[in-house]
Amino acid sequence: MPQWARFLSCSFTGLLVSLIGFFTAAYLFEGTADYWQSLANWLVTPAFWYLAGLFGLLVALALVAARLLVRIYGLTDGTAGLAAGAVVPLIYALFLAATHAGNWGPGAIWQKTFPAALVFALPFALASGFTAWLWDRLG
């Protein structure tokens, strides 16, 4: 399989796995009875497609970072994917916190950003670990 096709297929698979993991984690934290119906209604909005594009970009960046970790440090594919999948969303959360630091203040940054960032990073870590493993299997 050509590398560009492998990159696209692994990125798309990682996107789907990360979205499923993210929505499942959100359900576990919110747990309302109408969560799945509200989610189905939200899937047709532009906000969802923005989120899907953002997740696709983050998964692609995590896949590139995982490949760099494999090449530079000699990590196994799964380990590199887990590490890259955890670090890339946390870097995004740091960027989000830095852009809103003036409005929120230093004390509120931790409360508003980082507990959710950890929940946000877990599906990406698992999806990127799987994606990096899949990259190796498709090669």
Coordinates of C-alpha atoms in Angstrom, one line a residue:
M1 CA 0.0 0.0 0.0
P2 CA 1.4 3.4 -0.9
Q3 CA 2.3 5.6 2.2
W4 CA -0.2 8.3 1.3
A5 CA -3.0 5.8 1.2
R6 CA -1.8 4.2 4.4
F7 CA -1.6 7.7 6.1
L8 CA -5.2 8.5 4.9
S9 CA -6.7 5.2 6.0
C10 CA -4.9 5.3 9.4
S11 CA -5.9 8.9 10.0
F12 CA -9.5 8.2 9.1
T13 CA -9.6 5.1 11.3
G14 CA -8.0 7.1 14.1
L15 CA -10.6 9.9 13.6
L16 CA -13.5 7.4 14.0
V17 CA -12.0 5.6 17.0
S18 CA -11.2 8.9 18.7
L19 CA -14.7 10.3 18.1
I20 CA -16.3 7.1 19.4
G21 CA -14.0 7.2 22.5
F22 CA -14.7 10.9 23.1
F23 CA -18.5 10.6 22.9
T24 CA -18.3 7.5 25.1
A25 CA -16.2 9.4 27.7
A26 CA -18.7 12.3 27.5
Y27 CA -21.6 10.0 28.1
L28 CA -19.8 8.5 31.1
F29 CA -19.3 11.9 32.6
E30 CA -22.7 13.4 31.7
G31 CA -24.9 10.3 31.7
T32 CA -28.2 12.0 31.0
A33 CA -31.0 9.9 29.6
D34 CA -31.3 11.9 26.4
Y35 CA -27.6 12.1 25.7
W36 CA -27.7 9.9 22.6
Q37 CA -30.6 11.7 21.1
S38 CA -29.0 15.0 21.7
L39 CA -25.8 13.7 20.1
A40 CA -27.7 12.5 17.1
N41 CA -29.2 15.9 16.7
W42 CA -25.8 17.6 17.1
L43 CA -24.2 15.5 14.4
V44 CA -25.8 17.5 11.6
T45 CA -24.6 20.9 12.9
P46 CA -21.6 22.9 11.7
A47 CA -20.1 22.7 15.2
F48 CA -19.8 18.9 14.9
W49 CA -18.1 19.2 11.5
Y50 CA -15.7 21.7 13.0
L51 CA -15.0 19.3 15.8
A52 CA -14.6 16.4 13.4
G53 CA -12.1 18.4 11.3
L54 CA -10.2 19.4 14.5
F55 CA -10.1 15.7 15.6
G56 CA -8.9 14.7 12.1
L57 CA -6.1 17.2 12.3
L58 CA -5.1 16.1 15.8
V59 CA -5.1 12.4 14.9
A60 CA -3.0 13.1 11.8
L61 CA -0.5 15.1 13.9
A62 CA -0.4 12.3 16.4
L63 CA 0.3 9.8 13.7
V64 CA 3.1 11.9 12.4
A65 CA 4.5 12.4 15.9
A66 CA 4.2 8.6 16.5
R67 CA 6.1 7.9 13.3
L68 CA 8.8 10.4 14.4
L69 CA 9.1 8.7 17.8
V70 CA 9.5 5.3 16.2
R71 CA 12.2 6.6 13.8
I72 CA 14.1 8.8 16.2
Y73 CA 13.8 6.9 19.5
G74 CA 13.1 3.4 18.3
L75 CA 9.9 3.0 20.3
T76 CA 7.4 0.3 19.4
D77 CA 4.5 1.5 17.3
G78 CA 1.9 1.1 20.0
T79 CA 4.0 2.9 22.6
A80 CA 4.8 5.7 20.3
G81 CA 1.1 6.1 19.3
L82 CA 0.0 6.2 23.0
A83 CA 2.6 8.8 23.8
A84 CA 1.9 11.0 20.8
G85 CA -1.9 10.6 21.2
A86 CA -1.6 11.8 24.8
V87 CA 0.8 14.7 24.1
V88 CA -0.8 16.3 21.0
P89 CA -4.2 17.0 22.7
L90 CA -2.5 18.3 25.8
I91 CA -0.5 20.7 23.7
Y92 CA -3.8 21.8 22.1
A93 CA -5.2 22.3 25.6
L94 CA -2.2 24.4 26.5
F95 CA -2.7 26.5 23.4
L96 CA -6.4 26.9 24.3
A97 CA -5.4 28.0 27.9
A98 CA -2.8 30.4 26.6
T99 CA -5.2 32.1 24.2
H100 CA -7.8 32.6 26.9
A101 CA -5.4 33.3 29.8
G102 CA -6.2 37.1 29.7
N103 CA -9.9 36.5 30.0
W104 CA -10.0 33.7 32.5
G105 CA -7.1 34.6 34.8
P106 CA -4.4 32.3 36.1
G107 CA -6.5 30.5 38.7
A108 CA -9.4 29.6 36.4
I109 CA -7.2 28.2 33.7
W110 CA -6.6 25.0 35.6
Q111 CA -10.3 24.6 36.5
K112 CA -11.6 25.3 33.0
T113 CA -9.1 23.5 30.9
F114 CA -7.1 20.7 32.4
P115 CA -9.5 18.2 33.9
A116 CA -11.4 18.1 30.6
A117 CA -8.1 18.0 28.7
L118 CA -7.2 14.7 30.5
V119 CA -10.5 13.2 29.5
F120 CA -9.9 14.7 26.0
A121 CA -6.5 13.1 25.8
L122 CA -7.5 9.6 26.8
P123 CA -9.5 8.7 23.6
F124 CA -6.7 10.2 21.5
A125 CA -4.1 8.2 23.2
L126 CA -6.0 5.0 22.7
A127 CA -6.9 5.9 19.1
S128 CA -3.3 6.9 18.2
G129 CA -1.9 3.7 19.8
F130 CA -4.3 1.7 17.7
T131 CA -3.5 3.8 14.6
A132 CA 0.2 3.4 15.0
W133 CA -0.3 -0.3 15.4
L134 CA -2.4 -0.4 12.3
W135 CA 0.2 1.6 10.4
D136 CA 2.7 -1.1 11.1
R137 CA 0.3 -3.9 10.1
L138 CA -0.6 -2.2 6.8
G139 CA 3.0 -1.6 5.8

